XYZ file of C-alpha atoms in Angstrom:
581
model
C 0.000 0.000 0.000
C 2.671 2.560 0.944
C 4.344 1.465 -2.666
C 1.585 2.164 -4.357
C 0.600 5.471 -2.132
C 4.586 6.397 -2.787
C 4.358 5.852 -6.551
C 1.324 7.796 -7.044
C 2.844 10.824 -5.476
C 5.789 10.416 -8.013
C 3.590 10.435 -10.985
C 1.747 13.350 -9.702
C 4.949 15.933 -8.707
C 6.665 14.706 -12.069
C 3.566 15.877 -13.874
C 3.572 19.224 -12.408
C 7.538 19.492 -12.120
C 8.161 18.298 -16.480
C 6.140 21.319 -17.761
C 8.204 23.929 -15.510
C 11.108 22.734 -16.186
C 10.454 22.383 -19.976
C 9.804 26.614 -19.104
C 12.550 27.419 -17.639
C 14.799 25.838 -19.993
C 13.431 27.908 -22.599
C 15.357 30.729 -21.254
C 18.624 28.950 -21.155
C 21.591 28.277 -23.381
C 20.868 25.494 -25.785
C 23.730 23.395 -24.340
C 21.687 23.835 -21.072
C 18.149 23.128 -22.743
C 19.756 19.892 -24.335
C 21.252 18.919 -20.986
C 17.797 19.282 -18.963
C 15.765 17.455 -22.129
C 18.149 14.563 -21.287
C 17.485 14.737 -17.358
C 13.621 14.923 -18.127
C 13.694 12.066 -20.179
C 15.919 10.254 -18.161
C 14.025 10.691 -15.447
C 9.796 10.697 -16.661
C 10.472 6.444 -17.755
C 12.768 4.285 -16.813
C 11.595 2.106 -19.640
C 13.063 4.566 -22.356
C 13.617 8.269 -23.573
C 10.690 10.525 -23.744
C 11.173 13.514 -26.474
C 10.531 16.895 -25.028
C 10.670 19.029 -27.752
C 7.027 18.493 -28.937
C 5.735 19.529 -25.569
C 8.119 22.503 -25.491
C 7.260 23.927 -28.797
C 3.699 23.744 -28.037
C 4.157 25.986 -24.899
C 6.204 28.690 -26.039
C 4.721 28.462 -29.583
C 2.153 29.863 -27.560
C 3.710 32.248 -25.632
C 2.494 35.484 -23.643
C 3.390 38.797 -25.510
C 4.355 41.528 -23.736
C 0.968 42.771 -23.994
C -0.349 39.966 -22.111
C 1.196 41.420 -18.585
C 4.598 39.554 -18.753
C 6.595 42.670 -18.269
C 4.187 44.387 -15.367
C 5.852 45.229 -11.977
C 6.128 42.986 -9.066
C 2.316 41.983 -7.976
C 1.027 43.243 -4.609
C -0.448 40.045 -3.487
C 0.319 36.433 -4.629
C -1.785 33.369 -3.781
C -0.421 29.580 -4.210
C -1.979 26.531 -4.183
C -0.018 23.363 -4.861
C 0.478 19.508 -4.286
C 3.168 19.442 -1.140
C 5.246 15.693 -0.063
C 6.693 15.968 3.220
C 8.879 13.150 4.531
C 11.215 12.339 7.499
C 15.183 13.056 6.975
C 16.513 10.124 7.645
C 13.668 8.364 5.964
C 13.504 6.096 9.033
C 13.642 8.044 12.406
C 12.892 7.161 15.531
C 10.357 9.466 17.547
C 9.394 11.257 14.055
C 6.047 10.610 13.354
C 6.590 12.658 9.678
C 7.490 9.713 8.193
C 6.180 10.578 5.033
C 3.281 12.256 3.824
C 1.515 13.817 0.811
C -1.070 16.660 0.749
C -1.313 20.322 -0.520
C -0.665 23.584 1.062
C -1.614 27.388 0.320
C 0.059 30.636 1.239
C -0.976 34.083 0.590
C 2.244 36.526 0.754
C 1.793 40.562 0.834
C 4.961 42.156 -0.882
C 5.672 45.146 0.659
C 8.143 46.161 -2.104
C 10.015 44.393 -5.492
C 12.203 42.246 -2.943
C 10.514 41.853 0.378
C 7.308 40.419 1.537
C 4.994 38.500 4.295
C 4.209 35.228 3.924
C 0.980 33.057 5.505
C 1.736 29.252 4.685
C -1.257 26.367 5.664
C -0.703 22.733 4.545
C -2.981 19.829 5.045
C -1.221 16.067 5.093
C -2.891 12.615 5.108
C -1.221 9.547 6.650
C -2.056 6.278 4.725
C 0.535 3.982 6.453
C 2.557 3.511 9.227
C 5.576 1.402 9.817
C 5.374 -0.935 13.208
C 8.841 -2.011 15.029
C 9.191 -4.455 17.424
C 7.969 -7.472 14.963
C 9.896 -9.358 13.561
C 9.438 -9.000 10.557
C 8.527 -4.881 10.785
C 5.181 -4.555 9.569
C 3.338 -1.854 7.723
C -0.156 -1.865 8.163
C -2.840 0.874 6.934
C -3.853 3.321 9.111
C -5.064 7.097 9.189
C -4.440 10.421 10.442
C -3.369 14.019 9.265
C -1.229 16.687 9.381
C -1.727 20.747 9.290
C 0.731 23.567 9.412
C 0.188 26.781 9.875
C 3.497 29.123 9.496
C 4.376 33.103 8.802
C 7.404 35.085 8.416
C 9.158 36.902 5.616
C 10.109 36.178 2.132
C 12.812 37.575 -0.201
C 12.537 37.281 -3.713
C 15.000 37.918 -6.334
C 12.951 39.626 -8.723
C 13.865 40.941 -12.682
C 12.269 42.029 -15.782
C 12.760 38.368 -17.081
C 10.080 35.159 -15.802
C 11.831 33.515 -13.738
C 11.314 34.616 -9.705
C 13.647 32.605 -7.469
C 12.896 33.305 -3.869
C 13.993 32.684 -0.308
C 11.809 32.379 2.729
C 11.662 31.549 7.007
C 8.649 30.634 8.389
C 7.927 29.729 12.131
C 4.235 28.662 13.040
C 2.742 25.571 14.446
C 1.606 21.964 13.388
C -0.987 19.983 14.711
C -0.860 16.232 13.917
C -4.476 14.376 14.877
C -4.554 10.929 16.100
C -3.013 7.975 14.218
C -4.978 4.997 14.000
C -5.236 1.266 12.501
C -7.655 0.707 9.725
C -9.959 -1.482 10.558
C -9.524 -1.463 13.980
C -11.355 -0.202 16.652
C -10.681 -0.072 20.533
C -8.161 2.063 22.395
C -5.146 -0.432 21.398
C -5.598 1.290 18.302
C -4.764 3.929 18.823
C -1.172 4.319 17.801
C 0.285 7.914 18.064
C -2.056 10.416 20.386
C -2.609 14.018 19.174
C -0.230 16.834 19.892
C 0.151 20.303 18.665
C 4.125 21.546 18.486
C 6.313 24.684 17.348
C 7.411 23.972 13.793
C 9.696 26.031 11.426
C 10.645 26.233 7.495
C 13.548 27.716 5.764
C 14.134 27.160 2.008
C 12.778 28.394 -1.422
C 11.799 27.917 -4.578
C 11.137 29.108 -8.295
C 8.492 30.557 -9.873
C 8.150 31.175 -13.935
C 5.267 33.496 -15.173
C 3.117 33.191 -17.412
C 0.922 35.835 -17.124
C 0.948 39.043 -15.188
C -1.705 37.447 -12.942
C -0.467 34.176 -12.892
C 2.388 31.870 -12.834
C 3.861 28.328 -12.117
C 6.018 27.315 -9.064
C 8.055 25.004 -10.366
C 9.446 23.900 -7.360
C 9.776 24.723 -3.640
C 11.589 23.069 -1.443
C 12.220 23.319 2.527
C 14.069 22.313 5.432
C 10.785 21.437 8.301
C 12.155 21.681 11.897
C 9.237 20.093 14.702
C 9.420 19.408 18.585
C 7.005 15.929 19.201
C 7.575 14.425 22.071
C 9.520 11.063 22.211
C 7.398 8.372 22.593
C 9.915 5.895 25.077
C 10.574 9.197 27.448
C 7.643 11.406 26.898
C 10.371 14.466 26.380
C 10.682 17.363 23.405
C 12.518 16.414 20.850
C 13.944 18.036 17.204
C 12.462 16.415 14.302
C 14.379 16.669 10.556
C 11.510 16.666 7.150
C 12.093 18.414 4.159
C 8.692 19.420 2.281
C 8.231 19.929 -1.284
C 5.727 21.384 -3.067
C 4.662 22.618 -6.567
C 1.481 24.568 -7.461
C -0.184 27.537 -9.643
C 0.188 31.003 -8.121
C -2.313 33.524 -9.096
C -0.987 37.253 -8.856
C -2.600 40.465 -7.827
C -1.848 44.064 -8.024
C 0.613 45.615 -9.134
C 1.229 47.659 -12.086
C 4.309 48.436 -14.921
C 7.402 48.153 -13.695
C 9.481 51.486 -13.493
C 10.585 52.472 -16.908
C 14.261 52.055 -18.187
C 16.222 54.865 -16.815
C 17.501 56.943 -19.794
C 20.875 58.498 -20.621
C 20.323 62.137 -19.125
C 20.537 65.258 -21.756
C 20.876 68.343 -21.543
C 20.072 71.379 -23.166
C 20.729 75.025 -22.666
C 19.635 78.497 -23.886
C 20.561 82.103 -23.345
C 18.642 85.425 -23.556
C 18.964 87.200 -24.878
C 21.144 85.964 -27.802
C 22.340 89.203 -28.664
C 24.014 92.057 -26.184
C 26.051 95.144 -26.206
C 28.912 95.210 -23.755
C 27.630 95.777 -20.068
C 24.153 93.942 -20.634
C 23.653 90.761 -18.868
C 22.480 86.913 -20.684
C 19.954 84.906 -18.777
C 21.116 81.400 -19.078
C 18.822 78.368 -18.700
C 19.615 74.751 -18.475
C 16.743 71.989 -19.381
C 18.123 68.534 -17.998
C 15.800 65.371 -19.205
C 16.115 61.797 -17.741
C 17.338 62.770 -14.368
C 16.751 60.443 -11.325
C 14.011 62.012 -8.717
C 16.331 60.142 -5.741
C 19.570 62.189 -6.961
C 20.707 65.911 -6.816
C 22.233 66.571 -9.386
C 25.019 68.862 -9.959
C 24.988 71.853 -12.427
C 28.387 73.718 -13.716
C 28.878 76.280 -16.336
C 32.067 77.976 -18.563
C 32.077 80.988 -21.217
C 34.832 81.938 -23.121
C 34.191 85.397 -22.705
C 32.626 87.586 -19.746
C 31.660 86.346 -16.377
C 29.297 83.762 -15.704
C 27.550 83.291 -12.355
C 25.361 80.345 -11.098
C 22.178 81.156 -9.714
C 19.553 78.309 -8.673
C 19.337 74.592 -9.847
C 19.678 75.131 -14.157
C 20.424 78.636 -14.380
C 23.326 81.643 -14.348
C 24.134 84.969 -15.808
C 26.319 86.186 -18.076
C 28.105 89.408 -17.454
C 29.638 91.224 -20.391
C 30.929 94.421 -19.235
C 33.824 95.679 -20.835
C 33.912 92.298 -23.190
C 34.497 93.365 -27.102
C 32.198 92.780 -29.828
C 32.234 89.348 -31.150
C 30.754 85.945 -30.991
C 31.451 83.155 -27.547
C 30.028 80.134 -26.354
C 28.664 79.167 -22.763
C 29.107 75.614 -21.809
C 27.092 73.715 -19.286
C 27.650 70.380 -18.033
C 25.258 68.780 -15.448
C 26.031 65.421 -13.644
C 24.578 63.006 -10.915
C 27.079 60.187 -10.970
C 30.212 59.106 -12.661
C 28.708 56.111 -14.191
C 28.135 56.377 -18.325
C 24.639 57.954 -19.253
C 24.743 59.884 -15.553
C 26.208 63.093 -17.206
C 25.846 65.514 -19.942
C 27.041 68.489 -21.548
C 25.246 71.221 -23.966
C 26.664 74.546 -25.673
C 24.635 77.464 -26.958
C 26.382 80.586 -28.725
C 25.865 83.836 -27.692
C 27.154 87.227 -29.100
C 28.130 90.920 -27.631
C 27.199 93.480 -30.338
C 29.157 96.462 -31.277
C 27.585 99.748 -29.728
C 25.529 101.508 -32.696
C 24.972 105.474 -32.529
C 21.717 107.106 -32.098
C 19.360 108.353 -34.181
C 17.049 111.306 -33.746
C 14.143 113.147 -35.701
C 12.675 116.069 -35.190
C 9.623 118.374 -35.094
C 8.120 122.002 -34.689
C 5.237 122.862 -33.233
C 3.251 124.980 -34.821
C 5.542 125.266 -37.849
C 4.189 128.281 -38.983
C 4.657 131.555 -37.163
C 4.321 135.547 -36.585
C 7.365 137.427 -36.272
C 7.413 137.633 -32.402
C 5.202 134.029 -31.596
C 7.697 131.233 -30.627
C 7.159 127.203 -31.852
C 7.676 124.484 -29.896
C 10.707 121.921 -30.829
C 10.420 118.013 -29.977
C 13.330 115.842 -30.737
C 13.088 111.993 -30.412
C 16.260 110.684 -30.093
C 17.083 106.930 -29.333
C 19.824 104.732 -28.505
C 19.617 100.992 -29.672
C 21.777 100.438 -26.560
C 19.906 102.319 -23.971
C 23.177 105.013 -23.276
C 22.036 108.222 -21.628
C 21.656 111.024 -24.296
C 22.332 114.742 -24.580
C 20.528 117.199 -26.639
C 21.473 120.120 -27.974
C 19.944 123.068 -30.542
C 20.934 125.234 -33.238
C 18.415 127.609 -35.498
C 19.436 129.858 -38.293
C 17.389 132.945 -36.882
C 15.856 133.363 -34.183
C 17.267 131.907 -30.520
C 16.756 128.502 -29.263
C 16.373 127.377 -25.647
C 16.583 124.034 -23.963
C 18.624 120.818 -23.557
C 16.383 118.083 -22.764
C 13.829 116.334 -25.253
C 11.939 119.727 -26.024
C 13.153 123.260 -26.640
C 11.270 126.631 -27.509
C 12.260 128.630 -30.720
C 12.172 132.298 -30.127
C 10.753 134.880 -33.711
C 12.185 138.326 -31.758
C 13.959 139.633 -34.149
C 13.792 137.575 -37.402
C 12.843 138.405 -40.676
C 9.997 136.485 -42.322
C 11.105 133.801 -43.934
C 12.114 129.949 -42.665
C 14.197 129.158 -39.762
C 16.098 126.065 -39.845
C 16.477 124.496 -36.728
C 18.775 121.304 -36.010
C 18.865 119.153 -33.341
C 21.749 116.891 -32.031
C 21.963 113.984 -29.557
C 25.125 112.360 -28.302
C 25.672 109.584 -25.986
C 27.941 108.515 -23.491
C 30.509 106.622 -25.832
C 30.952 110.106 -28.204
C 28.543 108.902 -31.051
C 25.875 111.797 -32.029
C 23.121 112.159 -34.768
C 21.601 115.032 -35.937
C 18.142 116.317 -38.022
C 16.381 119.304 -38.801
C 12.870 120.887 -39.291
C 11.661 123.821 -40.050
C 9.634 127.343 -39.095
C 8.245 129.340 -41.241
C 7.944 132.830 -39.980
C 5.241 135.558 -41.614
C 4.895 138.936 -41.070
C 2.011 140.167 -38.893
C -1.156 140.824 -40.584
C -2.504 144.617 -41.298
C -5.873 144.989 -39.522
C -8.495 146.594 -41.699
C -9.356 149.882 -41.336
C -12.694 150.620 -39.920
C -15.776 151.886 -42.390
C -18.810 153.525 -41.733
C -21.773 151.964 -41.941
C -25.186 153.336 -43.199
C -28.083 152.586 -40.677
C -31.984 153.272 -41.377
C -33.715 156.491 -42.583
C -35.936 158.704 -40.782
C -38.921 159.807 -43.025
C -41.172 162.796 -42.331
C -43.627 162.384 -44.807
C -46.778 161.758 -43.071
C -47.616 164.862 -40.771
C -48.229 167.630 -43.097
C -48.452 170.089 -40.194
C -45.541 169.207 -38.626
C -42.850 168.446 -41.120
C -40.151 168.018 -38.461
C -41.065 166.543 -35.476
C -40.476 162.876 -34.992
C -43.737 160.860 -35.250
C -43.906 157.251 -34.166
C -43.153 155.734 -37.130
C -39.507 157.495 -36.926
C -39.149 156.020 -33.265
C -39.209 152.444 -34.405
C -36.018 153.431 -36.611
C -34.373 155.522 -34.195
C -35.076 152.462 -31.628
C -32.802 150.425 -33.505
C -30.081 152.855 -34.028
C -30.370 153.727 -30.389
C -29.706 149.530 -29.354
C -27.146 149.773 -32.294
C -25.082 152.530 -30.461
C -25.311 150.729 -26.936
C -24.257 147.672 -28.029
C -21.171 149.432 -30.172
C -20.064 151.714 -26.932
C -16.998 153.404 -28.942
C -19.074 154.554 -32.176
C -20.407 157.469 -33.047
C -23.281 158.277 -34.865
C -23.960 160.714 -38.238
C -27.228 162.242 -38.800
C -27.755 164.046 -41.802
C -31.082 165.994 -42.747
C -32.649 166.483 -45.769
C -35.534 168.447 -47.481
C -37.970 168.319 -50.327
C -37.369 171.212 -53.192
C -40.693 171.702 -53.111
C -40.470 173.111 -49.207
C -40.263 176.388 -48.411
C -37.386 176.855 -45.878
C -35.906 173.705 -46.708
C -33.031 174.185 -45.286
C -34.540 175.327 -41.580
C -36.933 172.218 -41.918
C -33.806 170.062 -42.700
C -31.774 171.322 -39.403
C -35.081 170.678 -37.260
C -35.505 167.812 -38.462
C -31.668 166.335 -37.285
C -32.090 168.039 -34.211
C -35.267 166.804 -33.412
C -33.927 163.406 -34.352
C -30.950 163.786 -31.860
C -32.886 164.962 -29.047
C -35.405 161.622 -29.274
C -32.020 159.411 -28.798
C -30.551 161.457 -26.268
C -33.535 162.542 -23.976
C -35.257 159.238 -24.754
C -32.859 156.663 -25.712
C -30.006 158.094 -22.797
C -27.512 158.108 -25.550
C -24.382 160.396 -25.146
C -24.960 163.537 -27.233
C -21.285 164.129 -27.726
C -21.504 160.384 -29.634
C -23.718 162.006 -32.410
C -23.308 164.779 -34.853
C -25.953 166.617 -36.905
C -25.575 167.879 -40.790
C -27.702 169.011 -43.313
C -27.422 167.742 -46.779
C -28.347 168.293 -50.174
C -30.462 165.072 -51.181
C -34.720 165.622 -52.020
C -36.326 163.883 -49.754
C -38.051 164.666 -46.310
C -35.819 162.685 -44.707
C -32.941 161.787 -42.128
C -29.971 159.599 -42.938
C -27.848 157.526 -40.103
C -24.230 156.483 -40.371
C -22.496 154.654 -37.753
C -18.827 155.799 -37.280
C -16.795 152.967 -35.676
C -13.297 153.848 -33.984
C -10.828 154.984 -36.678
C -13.379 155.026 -39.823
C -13.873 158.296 -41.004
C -17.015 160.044 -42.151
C -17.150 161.686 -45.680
C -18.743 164.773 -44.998
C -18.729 166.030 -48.968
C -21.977 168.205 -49.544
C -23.363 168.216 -46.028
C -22.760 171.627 -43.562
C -23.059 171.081 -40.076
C -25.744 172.337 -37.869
C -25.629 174.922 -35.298
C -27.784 173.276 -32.720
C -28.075 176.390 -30.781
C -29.626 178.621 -33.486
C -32.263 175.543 -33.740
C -35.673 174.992 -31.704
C -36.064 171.378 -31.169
C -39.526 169.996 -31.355
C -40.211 167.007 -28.907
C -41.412 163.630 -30.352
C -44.819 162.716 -29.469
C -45.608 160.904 -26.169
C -47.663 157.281 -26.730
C -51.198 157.765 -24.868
C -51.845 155.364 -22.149
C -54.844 153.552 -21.946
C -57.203 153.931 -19.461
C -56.610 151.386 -16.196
């Protein structure tokens, strides 16, 4: 029976142990793969050679890609479950009741990190048959019990980008072994080996290949199994020896892409601006790529002309005072190790300019004048470098004042015509532009001499009886000659009478007339008498002319005679009648 048990447990592990071993010679040397095809077939049937290669071909004919999850990072939690043979080292020990036994076992390990995790193990063993001394011959009759392990502790795995995961592990627990009885027996003399719970403890380790980012093969693990049963002849603790194989699936969660090839660093750089003039200062900036997060690393630069000054992490100035024109190069280096790929270098040109002179325009404001009016000149001058400027002016007539941006042209004493002006700038280094504008100047303008101006007539047509007086019709002109002269305060006024041929005593009816007109403005209208002189003239007509006299006209007094207002009775105008209240 124990043959037969023993046998079966063979067949089983080789079954599970050929195809993971076919696996992992897939990733050796093809001396290597050759020599392990031999062992397998050596080993499967003793009755002759079994090929391999068939069952090879068919597995990694069919083969993961890397799309399938064979190249993900280490998983967070892995999960085996496998067939496990445990048996006594010697074979034959006294006081070890782990003679030998088959049965599976499961673990669940937490990895904290690529390399290290914790590890839960639990087997389960069955005991078909146990070996009897003191007959002669031994005998070894059926019988029954199991086995159960519970152990924790850490692992260390060795862990790559390839498939293969050899690992190392110690794990201290317990075991609990039940009663061992005959078959077929009952009674307490059956009862061969009582129950007992011990300390227990594993150290080994084993080999996984995988498959799959969520699952993979362990080929093989094997362990040394320390336990403390009690001796059966003195009822004392004892160490046990057992080694315990096992081989299993292992499903794999978590996890994600493993960390990405670290890259050869570069580096870049960049100045600005490009382009200077002597005393100006370059911005430099360094772009490093590919660096490692955990590392500092280390940034130096060189010029070949000026001064260059590190500031923070990537970047420095450039100081070019006193440097002459040309073209340079900054070189930057940055590092964080001395291994290859944990350096690099970069160059960028840069180039100090020549200083360039100014340039200036200018402008006149207004640029047409009176002799005596000034203009206002605006000159723009710049400097592609930025030096400090002077200004200075110049004008073919005239005078000009100022010496910053703006000046003022003075007419006093110029003849009409145009005035040139220039205007210079000059900057710091002795370089100096200059332009011009103009000013016309005019001579001032001749006011117009004042005219007289004729206002309304006066008629006396209407009152037969009274020739001369003014009636009411006469007021409404004299009205408006009266505002006229208010609103003109420096005029004076003409009035000039005139009588029919057909009168008698024209010429007395002509001076009452003009006096009579004067008197209505003056006594009525409050205008200044000295403001308005009376003639007599020699046109037909029963009627009184008006001429306003502004300051500086003159009156043409041809063919009229002034009146002698003394020798002349003035007749008052007629009163307007109020109407009863």
């Amino acid at each position: 029976m124990r043959s037969s048990v023993r046998m079966i447990a063979t067949a089983a592990f080789t079954v599970l142990l050929m195809p993971m071993c076919l696996l992992s010679a897939a990733a050796a040397q093809p001396s290597a793969a050759a020599n392990e095809d031999k062992s397998v077939a050596s080993g499967a049937d003793p009755a002759g050679p079994v090929t391999a290669a068939p069952v090879r071909a068919a597995l990694f004919e069919a083969s993961v890609p890397v799309s399938g999850g064979l190249h993900y990072g280490p998983p967070r939690i892995e999960l085996f479950l496998g067939y496990s043979y445990l048996r006594a080292v010697p074979s034959i020990s006294a006081d070890n009741r782990l003679a030998w036994l088959n049965g599976g076992s499961a673990s669940i390990a937490l990895n904290l990190n690529r390399h290290l995790g914790i590890v839960g193990d639990f087997g389960g063993f069955n005991d078909t048959e146990i070996k009897l001394f003191g007959t002669n011959p031994s005998s070894v009759p059926d019988s029954s019990g199991t086995v159960y392990t519970y152990l924790f502790g850490p692992r260390l795995s060795f862990r790559n980008d390839g498939r293969i995961t050899p690992f190392a592990q110690v794990l201290f627990g317990g075991i609990h072994a039940s009663e061992v009885t005959l078959s077929d027996c009952t009674g307490a003399a059956c009862i061969l080996l009582p129950s007992e719970d011990t300390f227990a403890m594993t150290a080994g380790g084993g080999l996984d290949v995988k498959v799959h980012r969520h699952f993979a093969i362990r080929v093989i693990q094997a362990e040394y199994l320390m336990t403390r049963f009690e001796t059966r002849t003195t009822g004392d603790t004892a160490r046990q020896n057992d080694i315990r194989l096992s081989s299993g699936i292992l499903f794999r969660f978590g996890g994600g892409p493993p960390p990405a090839p670290q890259l050869p660093v570069a580096y870049s750089c960049s100045v600005n601006p490009a382009g200077v003039f002597p005393g100006d200062t370059i911005a430099v900036t360094g772009m490093a790529q590919n660096l490692n997060p955990t590392r500092t690393p280390v940034y130096t630069w060189a010029v070949d002309g000026g001064t260059v000054t590190a500031g923070v992490p990537s970047t420095a100035s450039i100081a070019t005072a006193g440097l002459a024109a040309g073209s340079y190069t900054l070189k930057g280096h940055v590092s964080e190790g001395e291994k290859a790929g944990e350096s690099a270098d970069c160059t960028t040109p840069y180039v100090v300019k020549a200083f360039e002179p100014p340039t200036v325009s200018c402008s006149a404001n207004p640029s047409s004048v009176i002799i005596g009016d000034s203009s206002t000149i605006t000159a723009n001058g710049v400097s592609p470098q930025n030096r400090p400027l002077t200004y200075s002016y110049s004008a073919s007539s005239g005078s000009v004042s100022g010496t910053g941006p703006s000046a003022i042209l003075s007419t006093a004493g110029a003849t009409p015509g145009t005035i040139t002006v220039s205007c210079n700038v000059a900057d710091d280094k002795g370089q100096s532009a200059s332009a011009t504008t103009s000013v016309v100047v005019g001579a001032p303008a001749t006011a117009p001499k004042p005219v007289t101006s004729e206002l309304c007539v006066v008629h006396f047509e209407r009152d037969g009886r009274r020739p001369s007086r003014v009636d009411n019709e006469a007021k409404a002109c004299l009205d408006d000659i009266a505002l006229t002269l208010q609103s003109s305060s420096d005029a004076k006024l003409a009035v000039v009478g005139n009588a029919s041929r057909s009168e008698k005593e024209g010429r007395k009816l002509a001076s009452e007339r003009v006096v009579n007109t004067k008197a209505y403005l003056v006594n009525e209208k409050g205008i200044d008498a000295s403001r308005i002189a009376v003639y007599t003239g020699s046109q037909d007509g029963k009627t009184v002319s008006t001429t306003l006299i502004p300051t500086g006209a003159t009156l043409d007094i041809d063919g009229n005679t002034p009146v002698d207002e003394s020798a002349v009775k003035a007749h008052p105008a007629p009163t307007a009648k109020r109407s009863p209240q």
